[in-house]
Amino acid sequence: MPELPEVETVVKGLAQVMEGRVLTNVKANRPNLRFPLPEGFTTKLSGKRVIRLSRRAKYGLIELEDESALLFHLGMSGRMRILPKDNPIFEKHDHIVFTTDDGTIIAFNDARRFGFMDIIAKGEAHPMLAKLGPEPLSNTFNGPELAARLKGRRSPIKSAILDQAVVAGVGNIYASEALYEAGISPKRSAHTVEGARAERLAGAIRAVLTRAIAAGGSSLKDYVRVDGELGYFQHQFRVYDNEGEACGNDGCGEPILRIVQSGRSTFFCGRCQR
DNA sequence: ACCACTACCTGAAGGC
DNA sequence: TGCCTTCAGGTAGTGG
């Protein structure tokens, strides 16, 4: 589920309850998520003060006072839940539980366990962050930057923008949404997206992600829902999961199509996207 | 280097 | 009611 906007919303929500607080207790209810938890996971975190929360691509970072950091990825089904202090109710798949010095309990819940966590030591770079492409919301991300990374690629553009080395943080939903907004067919060969077309796609990626983050921030009270769920809000998708619905572009109305590319669903308008 | 495919794991939804 | 199949928003690893 979580793509860049969801992770951003989760990070903002976690910041509200974690920043400046000490992790008085960290509990792992199992030894592994997608990967084994690192040696000494809970003891390396316990007693440390959280300095700030940040995000890179779809990764969240909990930065600690000793300049180490907890890196987390939500995978497909990962959620962060802030439990009510007076009556914390745990659920199935609450794998990692954090307690802060003001008694707040945060549970990482992940049914499918495609998510993972790791600890980055002071001064080290994490290998999973090393290969990432540009942040789509940074001011260095633009048409020429995108075109340069698509150069020589013969795969469909939809598959190419799912590659985190091309642009970091776009997932299956926003790939379809951005291509629709840019009027580019998901089947178009990636290397033909250059010049004005690449500029349009870079702008569409930025716009779609920005809108999704805004929807998270405005429909959640400061990113934390009353039930404690972070980052999951009502999306308004224009094509994703809308197979057969009428295209909403002025004067179109063609049914939205669904195809499979690299084993993943793609939704698009066969008339508006070329 | 690139690209398609598989594996990882659980749960929800649909067909019968 | 239950059994079976298919699908799900991610990414590392493999082999062509």
Short mmCIF file of C-alpha atoms (C1' of nucleotides) in Angstrom, two decimals:
data_model
loop_
_atom_site.label_atom_id
_atom_site.label_comp_id
_atom_site.label_asym_id
_atom_site.label_seq_id
_atom_site.Cartn_x
_atom_site.Cartn_y
_atom_site.Cartn_z
CA MET A 1 0.00 0.00 0.00
CA PRO A 2 2.44 2.66 1.00
CA GLU A 3 4.06 4.79 -1.65
CA LEU A 4 5.88 8.04 -1.05
CA PRO A 5 2.83 10.11 0.09
CA GLU A 6 1.77 7.47 2.60
CA VAL A 7 5.27 7.19 4.03
CA GLU A 8 5.48 10.98 4.25
CA THR A 9 2.22 11.03 6.18
CA VAL A 10 3.36 8.25 8.49
CA VAL A 11 6.64 10.08 9.17
CA LYS A 12 4.83 13.35 9.93
CA GLY A 13 2.47 11.55 12.28
CA LEU A 14 5.28 9.71 14.05
CA ALA A 15 7.20 12.95 14.44
CA GLN A 16 4.37 14.36 16.53
CA VAL A 17 4.65 11.66 19.15
CA MET A 18 8.31 10.66 18.87
CA GLU A 19 10.43 13.73 18.28
CA GLY A 20 12.23 14.76 21.48
CA ARG A 21 11.02 11.68 23.34
CA VAL A 22 13.11 8.87 24.76
CA LEU A 23 12.35 5.31 23.63
CA THR A 24 12.00 3.79 27.07
CA ASN A 25 11.13 0.38 25.69
CA VAL A 26 11.40 -1.35 22.32
CA LYS A 27 9.99 -4.83 21.96
CA ALA A 28 10.25 -7.23 19.03
CA ASN A 29 7.58 -9.91 19.04
CA ARG A 30 9.42 -11.94 16.42
CA PRO A 31 13.05 -12.20 15.25
CA ASN A 32 12.44 -11.13 11.68
CA LEU A 33 10.27 -9.13 9.33
CA ARG A 34 11.21 -9.52 5.67
CA PHE A 35 14.81 -9.83 6.84
CA PRO A 36 16.16 -10.79 10.26
CA LEU A 37 16.21 -7.86 12.64
CA PRO A 38 19.81 -6.74 13.19
CA GLU A 39 21.80 -8.07 16.12
CA GLY A 40 20.91 -6.23 19.32
CA PHE A 41 18.02 -4.42 17.67
CA THR A 42 16.01 -3.63 20.78
CA THR A 43 18.94 -2.84 23.06
CA LYS A 44 20.48 -0.48 20.51
CA LEU A 45 17.25 1.56 20.50
CA SER A 46 16.16 1.39 24.13
CA GLY A 47 16.96 4.48 26.18
CA LYS A 48 17.80 6.62 23.15
CA ARG A 49 16.25 10.00 22.49
CA VAL A 50 14.63 10.62 19.11
CA ILE A 51 15.98 13.78 17.49
CA ARG A 52 13.92 13.85 14.32
CA LEU A 53 11.91 11.84 11.82
CA SER A 54 12.65 11.98 8.10
CA ARG A 55 11.87 10.23 4.85
CA ARG A 56 13.89 9.13 1.83
CA ALA A 57 11.89 7.60 -1.05
CA LYS A 58 9.56 5.09 0.65
CA TYR A 59 11.86 4.71 3.66
CA GLY A 60 11.31 6.29 7.03
CA LEU A 61 14.20 7.26 9.30
CA ILE A 62 14.01 7.67 13.06
CA GLU A 63 17.16 9.63 13.88
CA LEU A 64 18.55 9.19 17.38
CA GLU A 65 20.63 11.37 19.66
CA ASP A 66 23.80 9.33 19.14
CA GLU A 67 23.52 9.90 15.37
CA SER A 68 22.48 6.34 14.69
CA ALA A 69 19.10 5.86 13.03
CA LEU A 70 16.33 3.32 12.72
CA LEU A 71 15.48 2.74 9.07
CA PHE A 72 12.06 1.32 8.29
CA HIS A 73 10.16 0.28 5.19
CA LEU A 74 6.44 -0.46 5.31
CA GLY A 75 6.46 -2.97 2.44
CA MET A 76 2.95 -3.66 1.16
CA SER A 77 0.94 -3.95 4.34
CA GLY A 78 3.00 -2.16 7.00
CA ARG A 79 1.23 0.31 9.32
CA MET A 80 2.23 2.37 12.32
CA ARG A 81 -0.44 2.55 15.01
CA ILE A 82 -0.47 4.97 17.92
CA LEU A 83 -2.31 3.23 20.73
CA PRO A 84 -4.43 5.00 23.32
CA LYS A 85 -2.36 5.35 26.51
CA ASP A 86 -5.15 4.41 28.91
CA ASN A 87 -6.28 1.34 27.01
CA PRO A 88 -3.76 0.03 24.49
CA ILE A 89 -5.25 -2.81 22.48
CA PHE A 90 -2.76 -4.92 20.56
CA GLU A 91 -3.65 -6.64 17.32
CA LYS A 92 -2.44 -9.61 15.40
CA HIS A 93 0.78 -8.75 13.51
CA ASP A 94 1.89 -5.98 15.90
CA HIS A 95 5.50 -7.10 15.41
CA ILE A 96 7.47 -4.20 16.89
CA VAL A 97 6.26 -2.09 19.82
CA PHE A 98 7.83 1.22 20.88
CA THR A 99 7.07 2.94 24.18
CA THR A 100 8.17 6.53 24.78
CA ASP A 101 8.96 8.33 28.04
CA ASP A 102 5.52 9.94 28.12
CA GLY A 103 3.84 6.54 27.89
CA THR A 104 2.87 6.64 24.23
CA ILE A 105 2.84 3.21 22.60
CA ILE A 106 3.49 2.86 18.87
CA ALA A 107 3.01 -0.49 17.16
CA PHE A 108 4.42 -1.51 13.79
CA ASN A 109 1.87 -3.87 12.29
CA ASP A 110 2.61 -5.76 9.08
CA ALA A 111 0.54 -8.80 8.12
CA ARG A 112 2.50 -9.72 5.01
CA ARG A 113 5.89 -8.92 6.50
CA PHE A 114 7.30 -7.40 3.33
CA GLY A 115 8.38 -4.48 5.48
CA PHE A 116 11.70 -4.36 7.26
CA MET A 117 13.76 -2.43 9.77
CA ASP A 118 17.46 -1.89 10.16
CA ILE A 119 19.79 0.24 12.24
CA ILE A 120 22.19 2.63 10.58
CA ALA A 121 25.27 3.28 12.69
CA LYS A 122 26.64 6.78 13.13
CA GLY A 123 28.42 7.96 10.00
CA GLU A 124 27.39 5.01 7.88
CA ALA A 125 25.39 4.96 4.67
CA HIS A 126 22.75 2.33 4.20
CA PRO A 127 23.12 0.19 1.05
CA MET A 128 19.39 0.33 0.39
CA LEU A 129 19.48 4.11 0.23
CA ALA A 130 22.58 4.21 -1.94
CA LYS A 131 20.99 3.16 -5.22
CA LEU A 132 17.97 5.44 -5.06
CA GLY A 133 17.26 7.97 -7.78
CA PRO A 134 16.21 11.58 -7.22
CA GLU A 135 13.49 12.62 -4.78
CA PRO A 136 10.58 13.63 -7.01
CA LEU A 137 9.66 16.54 -4.74
CA SER A 138 13.16 18.00 -4.64
CA ASN A 139 13.94 20.97 -6.84
CA THR A 140 16.59 19.03 -8.76
CA PHE A 141 13.97 16.68 -10.19
CA ASN A 142 12.85 17.91 -13.61
CA GLY A 143 12.43 16.83 -17.24
CA PRO A 144 16.11 16.66 -18.22
CA GLU A 145 17.00 14.73 -15.05
CA LEU A 146 14.22 12.22 -15.72
CA ALA A 147 15.04 11.94 -19.44
CA ALA A 148 18.69 11.27 -18.63
CA ARG A 149 17.72 8.31 -16.45
CA LEU A 150 15.33 6.94 -19.07
CA LYS A 151 17.92 7.16 -21.84
CA GLY A 152 18.57 3.82 -23.52
CA ARG A 153 15.75 2.05 -21.73
CA ARG A 154 13.50 -0.04 -23.95
CA SER A 155 11.04 -1.13 -21.24
CA PRO A 156 7.57 0.43 -21.08
CA ILE A 157 7.62 3.82 -19.34
CA LYS A 158 5.28 2.52 -16.64
CA SER A 159 7.77 -0.17 -15.61
CA ALA A 160 10.65 2.30 -15.83
CA ILE A 161 9.20 4.80 -13.35
CA LEU A 162 8.60 1.99 -10.87
CA ASP A 163 12.38 1.52 -10.83
CA GLN A 164 13.49 3.34 -7.68
CA ALA A 165 16.79 4.22 -9.37
CA VAL A 166 14.91 6.27 -11.99
CA VAL A 167 12.79 8.22 -9.54
CA ALA A 168 12.51 7.37 -5.86
CA GLY A 169 9.14 6.84 -4.26
CA VAL A 170 6.72 6.23 -7.15
CA GLY A 171 4.77 3.01 -6.76
CA ASN A 172 2.13 1.18 -8.75
CA ILE A 173 -0.76 3.54 -8.02
CA TYR A 174 0.95 6.85 -8.65
CA ALA A 175 2.75 5.50 -11.72
CA SER A 176 -0.63 5.02 -13.41
CA GLU A 177 -1.95 8.32 -12.05
CA ALA A 178 1.08 10.33 -13.18
CA LEU A 179 1.10 8.88 -16.71
CA TYR A 180 -2.60 9.67 -17.03
CA GLU A 181 -2.05 13.23 -15.88
CA ALA A 182 0.85 13.61 -18.33
CA GLY A 183 -1.13 12.11 -21.22
CA ILE A 184 1.55 9.49 -21.83
CA SER A 185 0.74 5.88 -22.67
CA PRO A 186 2.10 3.41 -20.11
CA LYS A 187 3.15 1.23 -23.06
CA ARG A 188 5.39 3.86 -24.64
CA SER A 189 9.05 2.88 -24.73
CA ALA A 190 10.82 4.65 -21.87
CA HIS A 191 13.62 6.19 -23.97
CA THR A 192 11.08 8.09 -26.09
CA VAL A 193 10.06 10.09 -23.04
CA GLU A 194 12.37 13.06 -23.46
CA GLY A 195 12.18 16.81 -24.04
CA ALA A 196 8.73 18.32 -23.46
CA ARG A 197 7.24 14.90 -22.78
CA ALA A 198 9.73 14.20 -19.99
CA GLU A 199 9.06 17.65 -18.57
CA ARG A 200 5.35 16.88 -18.56
CA LEU A 201 5.88 13.55 -16.81
CA ALA A 202 8.22 14.99 -14.18
CA GLY A 203 5.64 17.71 -13.48
CA ALA A 204 2.82 15.17 -13.30
CA ILE A 205 4.72 12.93 -10.88
CA ARG A 206 5.40 15.92 -8.65
CA ALA A 207 1.79 17.13 -8.84
CA VAL A 208 0.20 13.76 -8.16
CA LEU A 209 2.44 13.06 -5.15
CA THR A 210 1.99 16.58 -3.79
CA ARG A 211 -1.79 16.31 -4.02
CA ALA A 212 -1.76 12.94 -2.26
CA ILE A 213 0.34 14.31 0.60
CA ALA A 214 -1.97 17.31 0.91
CA ALA A 215 -4.97 14.99 1.07
CA GLY A 216 -3.27 13.08 3.89
CA GLY A 217 -2.48 16.22 5.81
CA SER A 218 -5.85 17.87 5.43
CA SER A 219 -8.12 14.91 6.00
CA LEU A 220 -6.17 13.73 9.03
CA LYS A 221 -5.84 16.00 12.00
CA ASP A 222 -2.17 16.88 11.69
CA TYR A 223 -1.49 13.47 10.13
CA VAL A 224 -2.79 11.43 13.06
CA ARG A 225 -6.24 9.92 12.74
CA VAL A 226 -8.45 9.67 15.80
CA ASP A 227 -8.00 5.91 15.86
CA GLY A 228 -4.23 6.34 15.73
CA GLU A 229 -3.75 5.09 12.19
CA LEU A 230 -1.12 6.99 10.27
CA GLY A 231 -0.97 7.64 6.57
CA TYR A 232 -4.08 5.95 5.33
CA PHE A 233 -6.63 8.36 3.95
CA GLN A 234 -9.30 8.38 1.28
CA HIS A 235 -7.64 8.59 -2.11
CA GLN A 236 -9.24 10.04 -5.20
CA PHE A 237 -7.77 8.01 -8.01
CA ARG A 238 -8.47 9.08 -11.58
CA VAL A 239 -7.55 5.78 -13.21
CA TYR A 240 -6.14 3.36 -10.61
CA ASP A 241 -8.64 0.59 -9.86
CA ASN A 242 -11.17 2.35 -12.13
CA GLU A 243 -11.32 -0.20 -14.94
CA GLY A 244 -14.44 0.36 -17.05
CA GLU A 245 -15.26 3.75 -15.54
CA ALA A 246 -15.52 6.73 -17.89
CA CYS A 247 -12.36 8.77 -18.39
CA GLY A 248 -12.92 12.08 -16.62
CA ASN A 249 -11.10 14.26 -19.13
CA ASP A 250 -13.25 16.88 -20.88
CA GLY A 251 -15.06 15.39 -23.87
CA CYS A 252 -13.57 11.92 -23.48
CA GLY A 253 -15.57 9.42 -21.44
CA GLU A 254 -13.81 6.39 -22.88
CA PRO A 255 -13.70 3.44 -20.48
CA ILE A 256 -10.51 3.18 -18.43
CA LEU A 257 -8.50 0.13 -19.45
CA ARG A 258 -6.52 -2.32 -17.33
CA ILE A 259 -3.47 -4.17 -18.61
CA VAL A 260 -0.68 -6.11 -16.91
CA GLN A 261 2.92 -4.95 -17.26
CA SER A 262 5.80 -6.73 -15.56
CA GLY A 263 3.20 -8.63 -13.59
CA ARG A 264 1.50 -5.53 -12.19
CA SER A 265 -1.80 -3.85 -13.04
CA THR A 266 -1.73 -0.66 -15.08
CA PHE A 267 -4.78 1.56 -15.60
CA PHE A 268 -5.02 4.15 -18.38
CA CYS A 269 -7.15 5.86 -21.00
CA GLY A 270 -6.40 4.53 -24.47
CA ARG A 271 -7.58 7.76 -26.05
CA CYS A 272 -6.00 10.46 -23.85
CA GLN A 273 -2.65 8.77 -23.36
CA ARG A 274 -0.25 8.44 -26.30
"C1'" DA B 1 23.44 -2.65 -18.18
"C1'" DC B 2 18.93 -3.89 -18.82
"C1'" DC B 3 14.67 -6.49 -18.29
"C1'" DA B 4 11.21 -9.97 -17.06
"C1'" DC B 5 10.18 -13.09 -13.75
"C1'" DT B 6 10.07 -15.31 -9.12
"C1'" DA B 7 9.97 -15.41 -4.25
"C1'" DC B 8 8.76 -13.67 0.09
"C1'" DC B 9 3.78 -13.76 3.34
"C1'" DT B 10 -1.01 -13.09 4.83
"C1'" DG B 11 -5.69 -11.83 4.07
"C1'" DA B 12 -9.67 -10.40 1.37
"C1'" DA B 13 -12.76 -11.33 -2.27
"C1'" DG B 14 -15.00 -14.04 -5.68
"C1'" DG B 15 -16.49 -18.50 -7.88
"C1'" DC B 16 -18.50 -22.85 -7.08
"C1'" DT C 1 -20.77 -22.97 5.30
"C1'" DG C 2 -16.32 -24.02 3.22
"C1'" DC C 3 -12.78 -24.84 -0.19
"C1'" DC C 4 -10.12 -23.12 -3.90
"C1'" DT C 5 -8.13 -19.57 -6.78
"C1'" DT C 6 -6.70 -15.00 -7.62
"C1'" DC C 7 -5.16 -10.69 -6.36
"C1'" DA C 8 -2.96 -6.96 -3.45
"C1'" DG C 9 -0.05 -0.37 -3.06
"C1'" DG C 10 7.21 -3.51 -2.64
"C1'" DT C 11 11.74 -5.01 -3.60
"C1'" DA C 12 15.89 -8.37 -3.65
"C1'" DG C 13 17.61 -11.86 -6.24
"C1'" DT C 14 18.08 -14.71 -10.45
"C1'" DG C 15 18.83 -15.82 -15.07
"C1'" DG C 16 18.40 -14.57 -19.97
#
